[in-house]
Tab-separated table of C-alpha atoms and ligand atoms in Angstrom:
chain	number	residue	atom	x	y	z
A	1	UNK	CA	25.272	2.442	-25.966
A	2	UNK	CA	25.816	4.462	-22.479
A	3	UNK	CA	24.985	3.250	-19.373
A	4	UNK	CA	21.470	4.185	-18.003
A	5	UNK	CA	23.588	5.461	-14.554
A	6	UNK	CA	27.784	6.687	-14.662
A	7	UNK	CA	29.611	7.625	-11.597
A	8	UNK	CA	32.950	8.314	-12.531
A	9	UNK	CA	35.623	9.513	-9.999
A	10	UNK	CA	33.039	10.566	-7.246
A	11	UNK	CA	35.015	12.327	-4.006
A	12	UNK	CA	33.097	14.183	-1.234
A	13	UNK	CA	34.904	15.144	1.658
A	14	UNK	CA	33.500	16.354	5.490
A	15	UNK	CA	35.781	18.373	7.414
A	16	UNK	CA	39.303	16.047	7.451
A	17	UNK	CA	37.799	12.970	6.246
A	18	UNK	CA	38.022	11.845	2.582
A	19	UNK	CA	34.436	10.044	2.597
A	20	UNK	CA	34.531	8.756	-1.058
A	21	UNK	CA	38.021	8.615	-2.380
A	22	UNK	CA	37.381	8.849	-6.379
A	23	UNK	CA	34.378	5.746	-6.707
A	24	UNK	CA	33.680	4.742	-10.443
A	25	UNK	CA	30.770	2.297	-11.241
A	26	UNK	CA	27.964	2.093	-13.901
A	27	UNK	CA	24.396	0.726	-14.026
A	28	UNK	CA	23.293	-0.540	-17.629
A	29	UNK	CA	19.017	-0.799	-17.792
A	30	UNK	CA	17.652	-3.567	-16.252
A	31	UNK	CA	21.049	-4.012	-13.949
A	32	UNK	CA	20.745	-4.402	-10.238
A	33	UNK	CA	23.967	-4.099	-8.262
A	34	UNK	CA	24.511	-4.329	-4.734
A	35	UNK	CA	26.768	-2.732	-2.799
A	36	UNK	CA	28.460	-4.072	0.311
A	37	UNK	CA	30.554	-2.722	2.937
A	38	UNK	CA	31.678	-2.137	6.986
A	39	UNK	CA	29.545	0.873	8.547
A	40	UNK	CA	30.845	4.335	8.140
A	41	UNK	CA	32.306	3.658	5.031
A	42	UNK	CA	30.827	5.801	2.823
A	43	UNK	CA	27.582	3.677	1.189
A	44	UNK	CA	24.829	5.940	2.445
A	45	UNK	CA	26.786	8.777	1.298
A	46	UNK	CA	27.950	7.464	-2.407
A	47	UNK	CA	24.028	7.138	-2.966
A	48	UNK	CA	23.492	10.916	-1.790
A	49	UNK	CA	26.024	11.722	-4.438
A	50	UNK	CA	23.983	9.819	-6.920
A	51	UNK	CA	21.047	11.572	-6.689
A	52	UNK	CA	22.663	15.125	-5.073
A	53	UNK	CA	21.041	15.268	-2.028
A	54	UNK	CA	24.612	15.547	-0.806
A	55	UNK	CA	26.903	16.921	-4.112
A	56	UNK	CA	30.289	15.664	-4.708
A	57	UNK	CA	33.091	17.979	-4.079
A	58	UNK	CA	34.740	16.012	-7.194
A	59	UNK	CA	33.117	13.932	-10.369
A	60	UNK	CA	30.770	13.079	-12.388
A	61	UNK	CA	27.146	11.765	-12.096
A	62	UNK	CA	25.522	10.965	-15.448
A	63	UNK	CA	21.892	9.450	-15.916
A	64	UNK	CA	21.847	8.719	-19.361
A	65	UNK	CA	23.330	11.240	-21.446
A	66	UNK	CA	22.385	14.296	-19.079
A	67	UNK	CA	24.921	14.834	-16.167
A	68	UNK	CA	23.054	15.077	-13.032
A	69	UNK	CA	26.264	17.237	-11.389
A	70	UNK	CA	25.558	19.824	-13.650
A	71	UNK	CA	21.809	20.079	-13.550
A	72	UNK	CA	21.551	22.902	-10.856
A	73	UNK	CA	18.064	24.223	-12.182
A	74	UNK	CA	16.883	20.936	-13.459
A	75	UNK	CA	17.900	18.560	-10.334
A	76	UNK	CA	14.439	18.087	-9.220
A	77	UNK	CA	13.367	16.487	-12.267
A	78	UNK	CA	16.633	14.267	-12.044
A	79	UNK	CA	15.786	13.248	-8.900
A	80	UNK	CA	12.321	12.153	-9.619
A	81	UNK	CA	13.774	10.045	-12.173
A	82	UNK	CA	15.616	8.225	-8.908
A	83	UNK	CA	13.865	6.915	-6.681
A	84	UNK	CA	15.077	6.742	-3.264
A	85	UNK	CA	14.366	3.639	-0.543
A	86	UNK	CA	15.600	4.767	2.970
A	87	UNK	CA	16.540	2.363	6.006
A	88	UNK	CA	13.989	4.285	7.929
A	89	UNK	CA	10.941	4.355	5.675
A	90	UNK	CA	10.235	8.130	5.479
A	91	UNK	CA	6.837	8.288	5.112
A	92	UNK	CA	4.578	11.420	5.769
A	93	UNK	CA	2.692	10.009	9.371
A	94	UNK	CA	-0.275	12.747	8.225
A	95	UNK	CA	-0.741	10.586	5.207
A	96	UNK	CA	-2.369	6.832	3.989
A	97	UNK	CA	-0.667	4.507	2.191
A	98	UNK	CA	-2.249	5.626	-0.462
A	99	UNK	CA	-1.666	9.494	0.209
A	100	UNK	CA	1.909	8.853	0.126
A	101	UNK	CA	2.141	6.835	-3.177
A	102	UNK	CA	0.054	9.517	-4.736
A	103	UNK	CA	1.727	12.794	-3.518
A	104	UNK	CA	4.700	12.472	-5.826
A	105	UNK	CA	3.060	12.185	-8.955
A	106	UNK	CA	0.440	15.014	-7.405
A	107	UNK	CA	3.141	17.540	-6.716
A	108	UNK	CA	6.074	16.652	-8.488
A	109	UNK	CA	4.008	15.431	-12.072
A	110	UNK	CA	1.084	17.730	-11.792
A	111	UNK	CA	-0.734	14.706	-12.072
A	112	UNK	CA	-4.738	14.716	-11.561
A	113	UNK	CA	-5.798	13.477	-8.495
A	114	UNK	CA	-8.447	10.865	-10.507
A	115	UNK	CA	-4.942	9.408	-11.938
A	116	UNK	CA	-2.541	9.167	-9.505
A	117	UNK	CA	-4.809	7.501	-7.337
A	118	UNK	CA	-5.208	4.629	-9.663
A	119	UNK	CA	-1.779	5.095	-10.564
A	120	UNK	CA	-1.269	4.621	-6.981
A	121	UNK	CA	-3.375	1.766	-6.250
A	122	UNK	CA	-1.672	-0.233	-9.109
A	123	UNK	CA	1.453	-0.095	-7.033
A	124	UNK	CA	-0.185	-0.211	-3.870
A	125	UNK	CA	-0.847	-3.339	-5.533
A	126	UNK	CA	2.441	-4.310	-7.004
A	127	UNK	CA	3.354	-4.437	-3.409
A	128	UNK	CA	0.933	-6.729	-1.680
A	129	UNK	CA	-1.059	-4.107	-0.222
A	130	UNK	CA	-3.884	-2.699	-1.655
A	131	UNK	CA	-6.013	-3.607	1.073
A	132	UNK	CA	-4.187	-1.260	3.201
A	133	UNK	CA	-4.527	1.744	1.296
A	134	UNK	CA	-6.159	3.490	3.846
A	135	UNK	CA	-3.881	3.063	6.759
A	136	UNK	CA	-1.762	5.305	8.126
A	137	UNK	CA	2.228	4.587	8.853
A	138	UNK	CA	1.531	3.511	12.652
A	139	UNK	CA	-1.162	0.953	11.891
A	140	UNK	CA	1.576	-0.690	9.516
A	141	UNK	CA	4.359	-3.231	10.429
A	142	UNK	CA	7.788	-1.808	9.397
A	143	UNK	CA	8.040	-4.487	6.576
A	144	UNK	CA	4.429	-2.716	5.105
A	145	UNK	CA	5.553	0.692	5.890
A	146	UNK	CA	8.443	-0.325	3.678
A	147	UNK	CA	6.663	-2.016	1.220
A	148	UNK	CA	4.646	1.636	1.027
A	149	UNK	CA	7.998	3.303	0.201
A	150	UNK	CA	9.108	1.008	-2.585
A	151	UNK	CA	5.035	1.609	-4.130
A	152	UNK	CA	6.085	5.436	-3.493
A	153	UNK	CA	8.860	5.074	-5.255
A	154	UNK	CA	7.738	3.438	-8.022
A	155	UNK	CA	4.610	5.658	-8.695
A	156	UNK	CA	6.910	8.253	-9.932
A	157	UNK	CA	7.828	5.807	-12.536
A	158	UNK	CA	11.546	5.917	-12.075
A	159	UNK	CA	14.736	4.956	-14.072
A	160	UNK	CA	16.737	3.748	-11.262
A	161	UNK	CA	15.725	3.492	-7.831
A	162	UNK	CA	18.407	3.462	-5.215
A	163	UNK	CA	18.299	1.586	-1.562
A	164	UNK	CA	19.898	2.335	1.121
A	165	UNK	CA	20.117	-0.703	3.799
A	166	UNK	CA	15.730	-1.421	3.175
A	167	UNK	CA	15.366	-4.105	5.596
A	168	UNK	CA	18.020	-3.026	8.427
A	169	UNK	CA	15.721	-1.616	10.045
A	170	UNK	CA	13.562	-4.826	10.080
A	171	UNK	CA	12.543	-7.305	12.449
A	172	UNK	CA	13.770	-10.495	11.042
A	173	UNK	CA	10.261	-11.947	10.559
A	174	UNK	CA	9.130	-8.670	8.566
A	175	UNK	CA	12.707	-8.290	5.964
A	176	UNK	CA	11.800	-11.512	3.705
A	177	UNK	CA	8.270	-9.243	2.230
A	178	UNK	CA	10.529	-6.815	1.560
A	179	UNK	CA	13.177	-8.430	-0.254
A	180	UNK	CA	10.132	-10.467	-2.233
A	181	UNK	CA	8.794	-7.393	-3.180
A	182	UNK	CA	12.760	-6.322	-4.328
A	183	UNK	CA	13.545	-9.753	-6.041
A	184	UNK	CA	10.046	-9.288	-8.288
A	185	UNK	CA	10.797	-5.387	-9.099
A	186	UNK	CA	14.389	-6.536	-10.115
A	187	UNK	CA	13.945	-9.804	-12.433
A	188	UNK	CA	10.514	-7.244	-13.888
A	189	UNK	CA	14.021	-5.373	-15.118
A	190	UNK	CA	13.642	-2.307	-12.871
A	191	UNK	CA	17.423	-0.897	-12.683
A	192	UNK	CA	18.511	-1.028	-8.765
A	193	UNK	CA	21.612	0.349	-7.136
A	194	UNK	CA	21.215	-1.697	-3.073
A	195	UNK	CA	23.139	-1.070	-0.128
A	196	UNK	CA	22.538	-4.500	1.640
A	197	UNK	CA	24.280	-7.374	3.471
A	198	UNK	CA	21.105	-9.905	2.745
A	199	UNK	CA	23.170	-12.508	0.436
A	200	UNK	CA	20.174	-14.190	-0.636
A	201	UNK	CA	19.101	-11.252	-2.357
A	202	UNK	CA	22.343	-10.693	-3.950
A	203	UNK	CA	23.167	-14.090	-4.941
A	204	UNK	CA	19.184	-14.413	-6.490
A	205	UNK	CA	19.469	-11.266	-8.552
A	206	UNK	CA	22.650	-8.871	-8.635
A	207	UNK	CA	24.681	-8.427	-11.456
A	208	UNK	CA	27.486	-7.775	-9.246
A	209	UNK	CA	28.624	-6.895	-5.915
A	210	UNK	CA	30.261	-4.118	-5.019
A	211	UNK	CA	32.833	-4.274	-2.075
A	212	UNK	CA	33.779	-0.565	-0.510
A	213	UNK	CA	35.846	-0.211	2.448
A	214	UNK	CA	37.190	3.546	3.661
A	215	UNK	CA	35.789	4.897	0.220
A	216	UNK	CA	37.122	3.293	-2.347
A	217	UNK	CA	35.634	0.138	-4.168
A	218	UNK	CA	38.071	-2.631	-3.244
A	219	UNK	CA	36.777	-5.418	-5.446
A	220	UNK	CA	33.684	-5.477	-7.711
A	221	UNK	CA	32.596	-9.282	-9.911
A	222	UNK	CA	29.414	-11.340	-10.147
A	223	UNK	CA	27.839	-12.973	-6.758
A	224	UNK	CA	29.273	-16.474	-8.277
A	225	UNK	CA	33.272	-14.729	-8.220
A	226	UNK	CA	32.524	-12.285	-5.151
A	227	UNK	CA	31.947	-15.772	-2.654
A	228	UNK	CA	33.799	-18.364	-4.877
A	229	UNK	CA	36.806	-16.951	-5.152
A	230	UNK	CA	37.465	-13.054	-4.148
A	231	UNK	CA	40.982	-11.348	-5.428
A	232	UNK	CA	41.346	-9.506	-2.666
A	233	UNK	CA	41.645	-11.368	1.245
A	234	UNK	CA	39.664	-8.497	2.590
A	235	UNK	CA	36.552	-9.077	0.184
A	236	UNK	CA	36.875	-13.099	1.398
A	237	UNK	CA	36.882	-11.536	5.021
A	238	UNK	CA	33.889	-9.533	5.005
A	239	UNK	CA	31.801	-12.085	2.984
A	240	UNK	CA	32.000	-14.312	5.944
A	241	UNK	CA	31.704	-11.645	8.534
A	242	UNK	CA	28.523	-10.970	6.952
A	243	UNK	CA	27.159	-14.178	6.178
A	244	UNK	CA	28.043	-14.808	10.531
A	245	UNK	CA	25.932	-11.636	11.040
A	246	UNK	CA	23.563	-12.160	8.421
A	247	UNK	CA	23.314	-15.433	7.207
A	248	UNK	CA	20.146	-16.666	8.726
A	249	UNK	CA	18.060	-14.576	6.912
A	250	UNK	CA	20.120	-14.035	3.580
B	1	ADP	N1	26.416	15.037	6.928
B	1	ADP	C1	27.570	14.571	7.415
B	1	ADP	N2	28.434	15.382	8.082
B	1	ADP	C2	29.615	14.921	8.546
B	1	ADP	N3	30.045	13.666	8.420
B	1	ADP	C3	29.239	12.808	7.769
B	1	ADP	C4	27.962	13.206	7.235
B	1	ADP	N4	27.397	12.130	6.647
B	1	ADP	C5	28.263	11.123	6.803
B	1	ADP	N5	29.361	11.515	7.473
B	1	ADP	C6	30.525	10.663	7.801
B	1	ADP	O1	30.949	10.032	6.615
B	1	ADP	C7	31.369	8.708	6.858
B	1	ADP	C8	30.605	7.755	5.956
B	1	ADP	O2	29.236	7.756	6.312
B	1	ADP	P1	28.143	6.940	5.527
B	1	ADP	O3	28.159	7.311	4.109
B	1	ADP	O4	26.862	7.128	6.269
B	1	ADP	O5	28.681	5.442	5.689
B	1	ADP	P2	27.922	4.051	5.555
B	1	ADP	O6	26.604	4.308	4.896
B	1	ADP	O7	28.826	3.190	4.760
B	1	ADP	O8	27.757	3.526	6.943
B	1	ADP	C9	31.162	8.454	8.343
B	1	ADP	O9	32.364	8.655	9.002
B	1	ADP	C10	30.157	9.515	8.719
B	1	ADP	O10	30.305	9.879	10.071
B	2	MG	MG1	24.655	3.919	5.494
């Protein structure tokens, strides 16, 4: 059986700096995986590769059996396939709630209007918030406004979605919603690739953790293995950096 999601050998490269030095990993359906790592080291940028916002100088990107690093003329309906969770939200100001779970499936789908907006409202309501489907962004906390972007995402009824840091933007009050709403999505057997330092999160539902440090994955096992007993001293290191920084709310 192939994986639902194959990076093999992934390099991109910005001026003098080696980014992503050759990361592997796979997804199977249903996985969720979370990926873990100091800043600047290359997380944000390995999930750009993924869906090709930013394309690899070297590698391979397969979802399923079609590889999405050779899809040039097709990429856009790759990339609806994965959706995309940002730290910072990215939704239209101009739009509701419910304008911007609908527009995907609108524009992207050709979708009826009379469709996606029930199609909408479902995950409006998958998310906790159908009663705010006709607020804009700046009448929403950021923990709603997030919650928005996860029903965005999932409107387009994708294979994978992919998260990059969702709650660091968060007050602390507002990230435990959000990682609710994550936790549900993931044991419903959504597939989920996570940049995120909440622990509680990872230990609850990832497969595995993935440690990268200067763009390369330095150690990759099962929550239980990652904090129980790391092979490498840096993983053991940055575990309990993170659960200083982090642990009152992981
Ligand atoms: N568009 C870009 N142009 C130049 N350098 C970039 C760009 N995006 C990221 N970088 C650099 O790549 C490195 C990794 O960035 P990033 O993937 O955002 O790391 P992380 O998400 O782990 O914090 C950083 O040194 C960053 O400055
Ligand atoms: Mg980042």
């Amino acid at each position: 059986m192939c994986p639902l999601l194959k990076v093999e050998n992934v390099h991109k490269r910005y001026g003098k700096e080696e980014v992503l030095k050759g990361i592997s990993l796979e997804l199977e359906r249903g996985e969720t995986k979370v990926v873990i790592g100091p800043s600047g080291t290359g997380k944000s940028t390995l999930l750009r590769c993924i869906n090709q916002l930013t394309p690899p100088d070297q590698g391979s990107v397969w979802l399923e059996d079609v590889e999405v690093t050779h899809a040039r003329s097709s990429i856009n309906k790759l990339r609806a396939q994965m959706g995309f969770v940002f730290q910072s939200f990215n939704l239209f100001s101009h739009l509701t709630s419910l304008g911007n779970v609908r527009i995907g499936p609108i524009k992207v789908k050709r979708m009826k209007k009379g469709t996606a907006t029930c199609l909408a409202m479902e995950e409006l309501e998958r998310v906790g918030l159908s009663d705010k489907a006709d607020a804009y962004p700046a009448q929403l906390s950021g923990g709603q406004q997030q919650r928005v972007s996860i029903a965005r995402a999932l409107a387009m009824a994708p294979k994978l979605i992919l998260f990059d840091e969702p709650t660091s933007a968060l007050d602390p009050e507002l990230i435990g919603e959000v990682l609710e709403v994550m936790i549900a999505l993931a044991k419903d057997g959504m597939t989920m690739l996570v940049v995120s330092h909440e622990m509680g999160f990872a230990r609850s539902v990832a497969d595995e953790i993935i440690f990268m440090e200067h763009g390369v994955i330095v150690e990759q096992g099962t929550p239980q293995q990652m904090f129980a007993a790391p092979n490498q001293k840096r993983t053991g290191e940055f575990l309990h950096k993170i659960d200083e920084l982090y642990g009152e709310t992981g």
